[in-house]
Structures are given as C-alpha cells and as structure tokens.
PDB file of C-alpha atoms in Angstrom:
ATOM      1  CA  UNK T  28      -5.815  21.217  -7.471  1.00  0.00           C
ATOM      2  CA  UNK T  29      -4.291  22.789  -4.427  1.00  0.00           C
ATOM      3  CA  UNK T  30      -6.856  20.986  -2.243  1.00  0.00           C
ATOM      4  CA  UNK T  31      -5.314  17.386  -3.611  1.00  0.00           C
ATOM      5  CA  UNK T  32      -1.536  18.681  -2.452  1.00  0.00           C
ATOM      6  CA  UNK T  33      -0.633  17.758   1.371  1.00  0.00           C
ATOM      7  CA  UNK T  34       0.739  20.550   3.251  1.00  0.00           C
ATOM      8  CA  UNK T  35       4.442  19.668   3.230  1.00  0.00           C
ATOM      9  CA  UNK T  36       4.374  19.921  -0.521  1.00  0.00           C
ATOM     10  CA  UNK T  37       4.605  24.178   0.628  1.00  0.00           C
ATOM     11  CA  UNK T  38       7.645  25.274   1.392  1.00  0.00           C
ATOM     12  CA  UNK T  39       7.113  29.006   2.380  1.00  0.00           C
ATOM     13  CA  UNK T  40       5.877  30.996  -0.776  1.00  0.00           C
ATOM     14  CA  UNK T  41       7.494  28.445  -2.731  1.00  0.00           C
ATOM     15  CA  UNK T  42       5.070  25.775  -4.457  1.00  0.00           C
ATOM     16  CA  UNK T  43       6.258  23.000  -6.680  1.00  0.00           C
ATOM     17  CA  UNK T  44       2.874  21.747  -8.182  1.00  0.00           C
ATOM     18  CA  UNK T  45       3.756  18.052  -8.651  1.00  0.00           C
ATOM     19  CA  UNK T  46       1.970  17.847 -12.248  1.00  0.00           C
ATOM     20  CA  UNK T  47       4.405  20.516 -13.648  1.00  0.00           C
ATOM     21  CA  UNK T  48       6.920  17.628 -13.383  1.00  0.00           C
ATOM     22  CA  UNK T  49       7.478  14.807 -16.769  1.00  0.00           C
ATOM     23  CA  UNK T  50       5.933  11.850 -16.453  1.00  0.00           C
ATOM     24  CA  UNK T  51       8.787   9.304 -15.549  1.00  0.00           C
ATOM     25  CA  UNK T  52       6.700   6.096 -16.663  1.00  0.00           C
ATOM     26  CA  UNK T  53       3.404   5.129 -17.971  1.00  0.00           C
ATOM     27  CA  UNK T  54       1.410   2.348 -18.588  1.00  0.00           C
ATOM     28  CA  UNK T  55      -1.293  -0.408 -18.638  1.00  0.00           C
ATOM     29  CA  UNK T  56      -2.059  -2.911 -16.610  1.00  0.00           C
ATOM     30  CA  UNK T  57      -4.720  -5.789 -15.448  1.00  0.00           C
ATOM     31  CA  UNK T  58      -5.469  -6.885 -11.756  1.00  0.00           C
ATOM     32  CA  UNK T  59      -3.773  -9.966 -11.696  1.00  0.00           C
ATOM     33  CA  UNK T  60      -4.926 -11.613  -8.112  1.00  0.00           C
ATOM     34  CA  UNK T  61      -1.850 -13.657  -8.092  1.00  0.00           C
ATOM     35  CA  UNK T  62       0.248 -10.689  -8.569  1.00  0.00           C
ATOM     36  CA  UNK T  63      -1.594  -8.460  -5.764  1.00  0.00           C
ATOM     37  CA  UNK T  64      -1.720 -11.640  -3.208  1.00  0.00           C
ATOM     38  CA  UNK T  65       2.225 -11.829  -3.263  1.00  0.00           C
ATOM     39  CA  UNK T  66       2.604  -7.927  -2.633  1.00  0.00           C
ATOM     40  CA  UNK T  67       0.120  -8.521   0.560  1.00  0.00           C
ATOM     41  CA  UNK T  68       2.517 -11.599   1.601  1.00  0.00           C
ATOM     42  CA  UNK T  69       5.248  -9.391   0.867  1.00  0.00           C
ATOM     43  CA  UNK T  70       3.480  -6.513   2.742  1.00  0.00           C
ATOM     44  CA  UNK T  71       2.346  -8.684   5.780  1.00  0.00           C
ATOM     45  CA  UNK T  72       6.526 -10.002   6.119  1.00  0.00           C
ATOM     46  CA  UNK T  73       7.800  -6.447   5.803  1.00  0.00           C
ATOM     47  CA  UNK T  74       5.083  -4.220   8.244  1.00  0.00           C
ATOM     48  CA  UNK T  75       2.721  -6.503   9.416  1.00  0.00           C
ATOM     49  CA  UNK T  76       4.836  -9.541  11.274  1.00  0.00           C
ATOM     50  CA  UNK T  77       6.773  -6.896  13.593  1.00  0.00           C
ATOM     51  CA  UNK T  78       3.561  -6.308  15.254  1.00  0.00           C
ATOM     52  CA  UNK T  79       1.984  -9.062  15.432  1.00  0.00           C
ATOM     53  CA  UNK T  80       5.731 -10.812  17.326  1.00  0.00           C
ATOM     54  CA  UNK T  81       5.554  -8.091  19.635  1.00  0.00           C
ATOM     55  CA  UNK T  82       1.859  -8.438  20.584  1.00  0.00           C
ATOM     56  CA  UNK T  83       2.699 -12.243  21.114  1.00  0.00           C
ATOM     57  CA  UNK T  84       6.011 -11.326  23.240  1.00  0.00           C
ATOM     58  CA  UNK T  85       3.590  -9.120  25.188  1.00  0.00           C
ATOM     59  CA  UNK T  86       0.998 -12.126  25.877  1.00  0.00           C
ATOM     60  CA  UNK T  87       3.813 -14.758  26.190  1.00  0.00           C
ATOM     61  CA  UNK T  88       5.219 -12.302  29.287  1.00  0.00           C
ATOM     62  CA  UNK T  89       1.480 -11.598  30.539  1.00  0.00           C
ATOM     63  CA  UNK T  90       1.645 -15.697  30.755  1.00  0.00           C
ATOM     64  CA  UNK T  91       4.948 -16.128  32.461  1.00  0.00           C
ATOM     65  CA  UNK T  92       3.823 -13.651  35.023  1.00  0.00           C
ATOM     66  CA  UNK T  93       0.779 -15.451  35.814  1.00  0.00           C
ATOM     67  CA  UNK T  94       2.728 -18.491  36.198  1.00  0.00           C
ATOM     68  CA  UNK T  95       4.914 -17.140  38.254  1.00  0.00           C
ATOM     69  CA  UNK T  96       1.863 -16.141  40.432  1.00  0.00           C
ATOM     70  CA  UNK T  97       0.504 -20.164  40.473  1.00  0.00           C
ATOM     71  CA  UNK T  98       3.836 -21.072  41.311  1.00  0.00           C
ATOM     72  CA  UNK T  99       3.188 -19.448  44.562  1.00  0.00           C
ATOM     73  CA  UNK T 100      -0.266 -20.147  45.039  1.00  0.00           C
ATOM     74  CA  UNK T 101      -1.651 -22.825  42.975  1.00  0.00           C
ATOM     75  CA  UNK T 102      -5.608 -22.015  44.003  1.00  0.00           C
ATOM     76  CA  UNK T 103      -5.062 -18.335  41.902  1.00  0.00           C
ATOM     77  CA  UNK T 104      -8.338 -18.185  40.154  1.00  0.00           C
ATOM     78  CA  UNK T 105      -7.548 -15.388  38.920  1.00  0.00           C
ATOM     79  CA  UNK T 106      -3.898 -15.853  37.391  1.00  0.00           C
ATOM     80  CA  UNK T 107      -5.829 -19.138  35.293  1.00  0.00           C
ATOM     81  CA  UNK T 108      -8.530 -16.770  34.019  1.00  0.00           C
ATOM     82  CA  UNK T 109      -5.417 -14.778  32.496  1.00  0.00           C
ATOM     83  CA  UNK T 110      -3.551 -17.243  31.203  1.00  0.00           C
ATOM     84  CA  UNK T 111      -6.824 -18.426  29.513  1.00  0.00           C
ATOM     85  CA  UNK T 112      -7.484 -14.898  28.164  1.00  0.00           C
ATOM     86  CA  UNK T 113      -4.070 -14.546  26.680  1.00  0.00           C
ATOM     87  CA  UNK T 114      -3.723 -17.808  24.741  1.00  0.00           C
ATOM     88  CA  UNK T 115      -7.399 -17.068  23.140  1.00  0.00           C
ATOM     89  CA  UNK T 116      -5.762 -13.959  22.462  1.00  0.00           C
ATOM     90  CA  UNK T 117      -2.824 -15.359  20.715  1.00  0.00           C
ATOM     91  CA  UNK T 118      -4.399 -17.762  18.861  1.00  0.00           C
ATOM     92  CA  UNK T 119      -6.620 -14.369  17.446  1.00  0.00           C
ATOM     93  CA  UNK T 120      -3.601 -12.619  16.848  1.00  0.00           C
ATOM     94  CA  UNK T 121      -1.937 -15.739  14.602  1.00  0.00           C
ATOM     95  CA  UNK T 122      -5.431 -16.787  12.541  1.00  0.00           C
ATOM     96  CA  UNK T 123      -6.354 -12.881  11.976  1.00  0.00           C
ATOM     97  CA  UNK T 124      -3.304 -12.644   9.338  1.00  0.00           C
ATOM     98  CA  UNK T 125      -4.392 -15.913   7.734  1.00  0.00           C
ATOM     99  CA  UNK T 126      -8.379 -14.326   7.366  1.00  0.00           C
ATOM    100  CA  UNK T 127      -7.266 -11.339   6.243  1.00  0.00           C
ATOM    101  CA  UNK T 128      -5.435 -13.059   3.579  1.00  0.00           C
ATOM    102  CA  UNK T 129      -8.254 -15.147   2.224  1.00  0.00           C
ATOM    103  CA  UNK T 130     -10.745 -12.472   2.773  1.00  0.00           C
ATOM    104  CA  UNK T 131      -8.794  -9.945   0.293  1.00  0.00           C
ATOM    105  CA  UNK T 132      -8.461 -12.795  -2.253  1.00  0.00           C
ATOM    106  CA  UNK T 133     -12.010 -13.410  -2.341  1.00  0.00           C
ATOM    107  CA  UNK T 134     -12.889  -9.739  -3.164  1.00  0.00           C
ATOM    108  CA  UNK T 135     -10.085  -9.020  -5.288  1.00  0.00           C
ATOM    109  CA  UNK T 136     -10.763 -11.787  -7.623  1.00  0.00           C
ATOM    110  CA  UNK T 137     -13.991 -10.099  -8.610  1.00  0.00           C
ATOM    111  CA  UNK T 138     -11.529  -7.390 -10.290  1.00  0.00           C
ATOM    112  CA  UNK T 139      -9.232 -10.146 -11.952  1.00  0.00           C
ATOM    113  CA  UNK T 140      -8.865  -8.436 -15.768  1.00  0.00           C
ATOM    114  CA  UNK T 141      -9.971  -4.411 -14.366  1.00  0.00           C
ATOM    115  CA  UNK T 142      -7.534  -2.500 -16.698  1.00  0.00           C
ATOM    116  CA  UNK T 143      -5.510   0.519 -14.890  1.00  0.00           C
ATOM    117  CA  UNK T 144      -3.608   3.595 -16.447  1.00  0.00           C
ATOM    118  CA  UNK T 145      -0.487   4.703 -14.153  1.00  0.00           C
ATOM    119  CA  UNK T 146       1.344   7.574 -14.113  1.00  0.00           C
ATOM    120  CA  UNK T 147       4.637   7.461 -12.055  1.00  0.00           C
ATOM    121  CA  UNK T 148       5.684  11.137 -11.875  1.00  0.00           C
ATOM    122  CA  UNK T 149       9.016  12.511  -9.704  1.00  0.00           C
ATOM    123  CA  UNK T 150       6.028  13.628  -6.954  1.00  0.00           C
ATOM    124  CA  UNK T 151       3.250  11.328  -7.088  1.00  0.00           C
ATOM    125  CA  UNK T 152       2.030   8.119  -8.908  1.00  0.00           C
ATOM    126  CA  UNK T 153      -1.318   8.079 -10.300  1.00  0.00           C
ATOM    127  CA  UNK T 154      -3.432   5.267 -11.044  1.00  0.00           C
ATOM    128  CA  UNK T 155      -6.781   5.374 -12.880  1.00  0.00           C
ATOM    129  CA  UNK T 156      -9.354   2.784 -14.312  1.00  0.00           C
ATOM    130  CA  UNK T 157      -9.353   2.470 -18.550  1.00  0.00           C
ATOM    131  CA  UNK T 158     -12.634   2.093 -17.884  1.00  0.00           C
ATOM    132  CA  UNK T 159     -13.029   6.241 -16.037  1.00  0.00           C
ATOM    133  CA  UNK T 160     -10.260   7.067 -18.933  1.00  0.00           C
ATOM    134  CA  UNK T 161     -12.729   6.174 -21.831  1.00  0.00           C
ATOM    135  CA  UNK T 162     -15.784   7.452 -20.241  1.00  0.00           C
ATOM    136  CA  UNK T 163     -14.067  11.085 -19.680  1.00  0.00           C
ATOM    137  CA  UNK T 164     -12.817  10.897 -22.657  1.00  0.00           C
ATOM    138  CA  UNK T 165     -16.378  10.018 -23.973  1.00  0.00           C
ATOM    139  CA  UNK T 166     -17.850  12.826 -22.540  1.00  0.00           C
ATOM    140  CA  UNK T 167     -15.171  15.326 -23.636  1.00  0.00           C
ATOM    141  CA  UNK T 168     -16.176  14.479 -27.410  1.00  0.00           C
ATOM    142  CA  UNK T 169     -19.860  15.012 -26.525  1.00  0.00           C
ATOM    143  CA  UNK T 170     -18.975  18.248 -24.495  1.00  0.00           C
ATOM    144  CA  UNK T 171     -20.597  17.435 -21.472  1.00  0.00           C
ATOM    145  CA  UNK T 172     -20.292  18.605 -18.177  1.00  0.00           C
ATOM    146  CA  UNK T 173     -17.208  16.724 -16.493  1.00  0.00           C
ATOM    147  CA  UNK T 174     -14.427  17.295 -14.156  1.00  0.00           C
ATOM    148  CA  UNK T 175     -10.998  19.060 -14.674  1.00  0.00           C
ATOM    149  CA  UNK T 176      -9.768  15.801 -14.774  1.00  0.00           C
ATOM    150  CA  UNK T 177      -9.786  11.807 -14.949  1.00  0.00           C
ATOM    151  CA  UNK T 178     -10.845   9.898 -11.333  1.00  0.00           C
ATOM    152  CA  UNK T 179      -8.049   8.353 -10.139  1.00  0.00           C
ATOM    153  CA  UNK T 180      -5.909   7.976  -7.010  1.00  0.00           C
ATOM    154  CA  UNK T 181      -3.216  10.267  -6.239  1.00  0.00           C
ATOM    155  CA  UNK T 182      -0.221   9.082  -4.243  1.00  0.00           C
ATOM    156  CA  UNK T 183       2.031  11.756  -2.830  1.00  0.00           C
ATOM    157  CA  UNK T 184       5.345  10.651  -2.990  1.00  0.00           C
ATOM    158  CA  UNK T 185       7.020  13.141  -0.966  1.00  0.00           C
ATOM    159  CA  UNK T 186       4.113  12.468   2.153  1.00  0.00           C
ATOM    160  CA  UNK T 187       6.510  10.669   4.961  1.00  0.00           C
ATOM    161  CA  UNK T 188       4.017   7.994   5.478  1.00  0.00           C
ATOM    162  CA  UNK T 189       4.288   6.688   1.772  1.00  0.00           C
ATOM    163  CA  UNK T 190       7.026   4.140   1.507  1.00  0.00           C
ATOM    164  CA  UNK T 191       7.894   1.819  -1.547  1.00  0.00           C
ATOM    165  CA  UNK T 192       9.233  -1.657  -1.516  1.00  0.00           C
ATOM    166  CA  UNK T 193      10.712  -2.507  -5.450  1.00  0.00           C
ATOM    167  CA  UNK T 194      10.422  -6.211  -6.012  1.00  0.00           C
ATOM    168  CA  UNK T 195      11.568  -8.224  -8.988  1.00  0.00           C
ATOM    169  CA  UNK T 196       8.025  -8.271 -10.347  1.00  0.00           C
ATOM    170  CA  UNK T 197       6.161  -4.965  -9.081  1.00  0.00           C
ATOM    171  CA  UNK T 198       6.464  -2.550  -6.812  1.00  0.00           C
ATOM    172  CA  UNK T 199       4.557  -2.377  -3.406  1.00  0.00           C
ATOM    173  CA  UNK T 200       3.559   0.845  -2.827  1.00  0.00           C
ATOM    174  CA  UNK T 201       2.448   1.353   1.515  1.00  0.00           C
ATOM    175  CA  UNK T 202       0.697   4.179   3.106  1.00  0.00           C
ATOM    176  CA  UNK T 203       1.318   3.726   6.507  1.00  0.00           C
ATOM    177  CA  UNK T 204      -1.900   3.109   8.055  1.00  0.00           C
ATOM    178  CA  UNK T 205      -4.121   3.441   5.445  1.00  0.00           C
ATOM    179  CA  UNK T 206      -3.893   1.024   2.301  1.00  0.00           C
ATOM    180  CA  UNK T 207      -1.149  -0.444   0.468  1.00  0.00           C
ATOM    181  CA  UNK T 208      -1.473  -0.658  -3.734  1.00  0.00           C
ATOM    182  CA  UNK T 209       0.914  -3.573  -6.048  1.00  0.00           C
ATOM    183  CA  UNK T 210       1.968  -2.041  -9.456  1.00  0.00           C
ATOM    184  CA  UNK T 211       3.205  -4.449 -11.614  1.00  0.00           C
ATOM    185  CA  UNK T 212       6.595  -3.615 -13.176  1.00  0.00           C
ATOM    186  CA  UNK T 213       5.419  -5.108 -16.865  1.00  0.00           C
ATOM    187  CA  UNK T 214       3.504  -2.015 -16.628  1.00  0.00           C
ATOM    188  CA  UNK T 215       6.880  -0.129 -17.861  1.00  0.00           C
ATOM    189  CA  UNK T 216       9.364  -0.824 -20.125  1.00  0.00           C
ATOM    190  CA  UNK T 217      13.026  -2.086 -19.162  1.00  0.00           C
ATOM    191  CA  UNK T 218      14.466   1.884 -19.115  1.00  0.00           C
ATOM    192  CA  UNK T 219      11.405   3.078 -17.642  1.00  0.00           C
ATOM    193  CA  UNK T 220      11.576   1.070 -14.174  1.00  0.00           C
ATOM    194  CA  UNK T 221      15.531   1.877 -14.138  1.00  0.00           C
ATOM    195  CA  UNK T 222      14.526   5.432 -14.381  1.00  0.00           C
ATOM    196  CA  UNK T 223      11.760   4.732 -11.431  1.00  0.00           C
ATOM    197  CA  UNK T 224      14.974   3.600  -9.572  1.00  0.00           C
ATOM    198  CA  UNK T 225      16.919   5.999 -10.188  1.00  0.00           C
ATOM    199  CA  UNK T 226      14.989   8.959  -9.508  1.00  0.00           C
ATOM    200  CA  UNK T 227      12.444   8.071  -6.677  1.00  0.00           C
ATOM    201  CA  UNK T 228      15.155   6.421  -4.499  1.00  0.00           C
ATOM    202  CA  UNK T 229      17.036   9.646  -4.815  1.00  0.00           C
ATOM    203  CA  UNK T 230      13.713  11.095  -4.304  1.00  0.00           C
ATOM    204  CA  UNK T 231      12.308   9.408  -1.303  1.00  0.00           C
ATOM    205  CA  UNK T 232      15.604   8.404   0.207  1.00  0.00           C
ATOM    206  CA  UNK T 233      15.549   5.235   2.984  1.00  0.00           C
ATOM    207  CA  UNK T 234      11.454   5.098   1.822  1.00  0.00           C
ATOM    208  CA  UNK T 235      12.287   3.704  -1.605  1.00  0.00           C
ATOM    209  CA  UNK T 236      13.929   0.011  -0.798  1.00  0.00           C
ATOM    210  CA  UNK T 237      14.744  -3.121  -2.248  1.00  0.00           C
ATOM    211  CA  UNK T 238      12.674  -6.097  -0.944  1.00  0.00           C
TER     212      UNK T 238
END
C-alpha cells in the first residue's frame, strides 16, 4: 500500500495511512454525459480560460508590434508573415477549446449508464467500477487468485496539485495537469455532502472552493 501513498503523506517517522481513516461518504453512481460535460464547462471557465486569454494577450501584442514595424516601413515582408502566423494561431487557440469539448462528449457517451462505487475518505476519494466490485467479489467466493484489493482510482487529497470545486450538483474534482473527474453529489445523502464540506474544506483549506 505504501507504494500508492505520495511522499508528503510522511511526516518524519510519523505515517498516517489514509485508509485507517472512516469513510466520510459513500455511494453509487451512473456516468451521466450531461452531468460530466457541465463539470468540463465548469472546468474549462475556472483553469482553462486564464490561459488561453493570456496566450491571446501574448499574440494580440506580437501583432501590435508588427504593426508598429509596417507603420514604419510598409514593404516589411517579414512583419506580414507574423501577423499572419499569429492570427492562425489565435484562431487555433479559440477552436481547440470548442474540439476538445465535442471530442470528450463523443467518447464519454460510450460510458453513459457505467455504474461507479465512491469512497470519499478525510485523505483520499476513491472511485471504482460496480462492474471490478462484482467481479472481485466473484472471485473472492471462488477463492481465486486476486489482488489485496478492488481496481479503482485513488485520489490523494492532501497532494497540493488536487483541488476541488463543490457545485450545486457535483463536485469537480482537478489534478493539476493531469485529469480532472465530476462526482455527482446524488451520489450522497443530504448529511453526507454537508459532512464532505465540512471536513475536506477544513482539510484542504483554499483547495476546497465553492464554484
């Protein structure tokens, strides 16, 4: 298990093994590509749009300069072949979101109905397929050879890239860099996703935010 645990989870001699911890929520739910398409809106407003104005501010700039340049000498090959380069750049930089968008909805509807198990410990939240659940569970009755536990994804809440943005309908869950996951709050009763609140903002501190 220690292999799964990122370094900062070690303070010293001191270990706090994140499964010793009760569970604060649990539950079911289906991929619902409606659901998952607003958390990617939600994610591209939140993390994505900074970049993408700043890459534009940087081309818009690139342009001025260049115009600047023709101002001065109107037969500046050169400054044109700029200019051109940066608006094809810009227009990449605007449609890209757009693709992205439509390419994730096509491959996500294939899952529309896949049934997940999470697990939203103080720690970590863990997310499995029903489907993995019933087939170790399968091969525990029959006593085969198996794993220590059930396949799933492990999200280390206490890792400084993991952020999580609560909206009324599901929480968007962002590892900087790497992959972003929406967990739908029906997943958890009423007391449940106040006790989510309560603890993980405490928890994870300016990470855990209202969206």
């Amino acid at each position: 298990m220690k292999d799964l645990i990122p370094e900062d989870s070690f303070d010293g001699n001191a270990y706090r093994d994140p499964y010793s911890d009760e569970p604060l929520a649990g539950g079911i739910y289906s991929s619902n590509t409606n659901l998952i398409m607003n958390g990617f809106r939600l994610f591209q407003r939140k993390y994505a749009m900074k970049n993408i104005v700043i890459q534009l501010v940087l081309l818009a700039i690139a342009v001025a300069i260049q115009i600047a340049a023709l101002i001065i000498d109107r037969g500046a090959q050169s400054a044109w072949m700029v200019i051109g380069i940066c608006v094809a750049l810009g227009a990449i930089i605007v449609i890209r979101p757009r693709k992205t968008a439509k390419d994730l909805e096509n491959n996500i509807k294939e899952l529309e109905g896949t049934k997940y198990n999470c697990i939203v410990y103080p720690l970590m939240i863990k997310i499995s397929t029903e489907e993995d659940r019933t087939e170790f569970e399968q091969r525990e009755q029959n006593g085969d050879d198996m794993p220590e536990d059930i396949p799933a994804t492990v999200i280390h809440l206490d890792n400084p890239a993991v952020e999580i943005c609560e909206d009324k309908e599901f929480y968007l869950v962002y590892i900087k860099k790497q992959n972003m996951y929406v967990i739908p709050k029906s997943a958890f009763s009423e007391d449940e996703n106040d006790l989510i609140r309560e603890k993980l903002s405490n928890i994870m501190g300016i990470r855990y935010k209202a969206c």
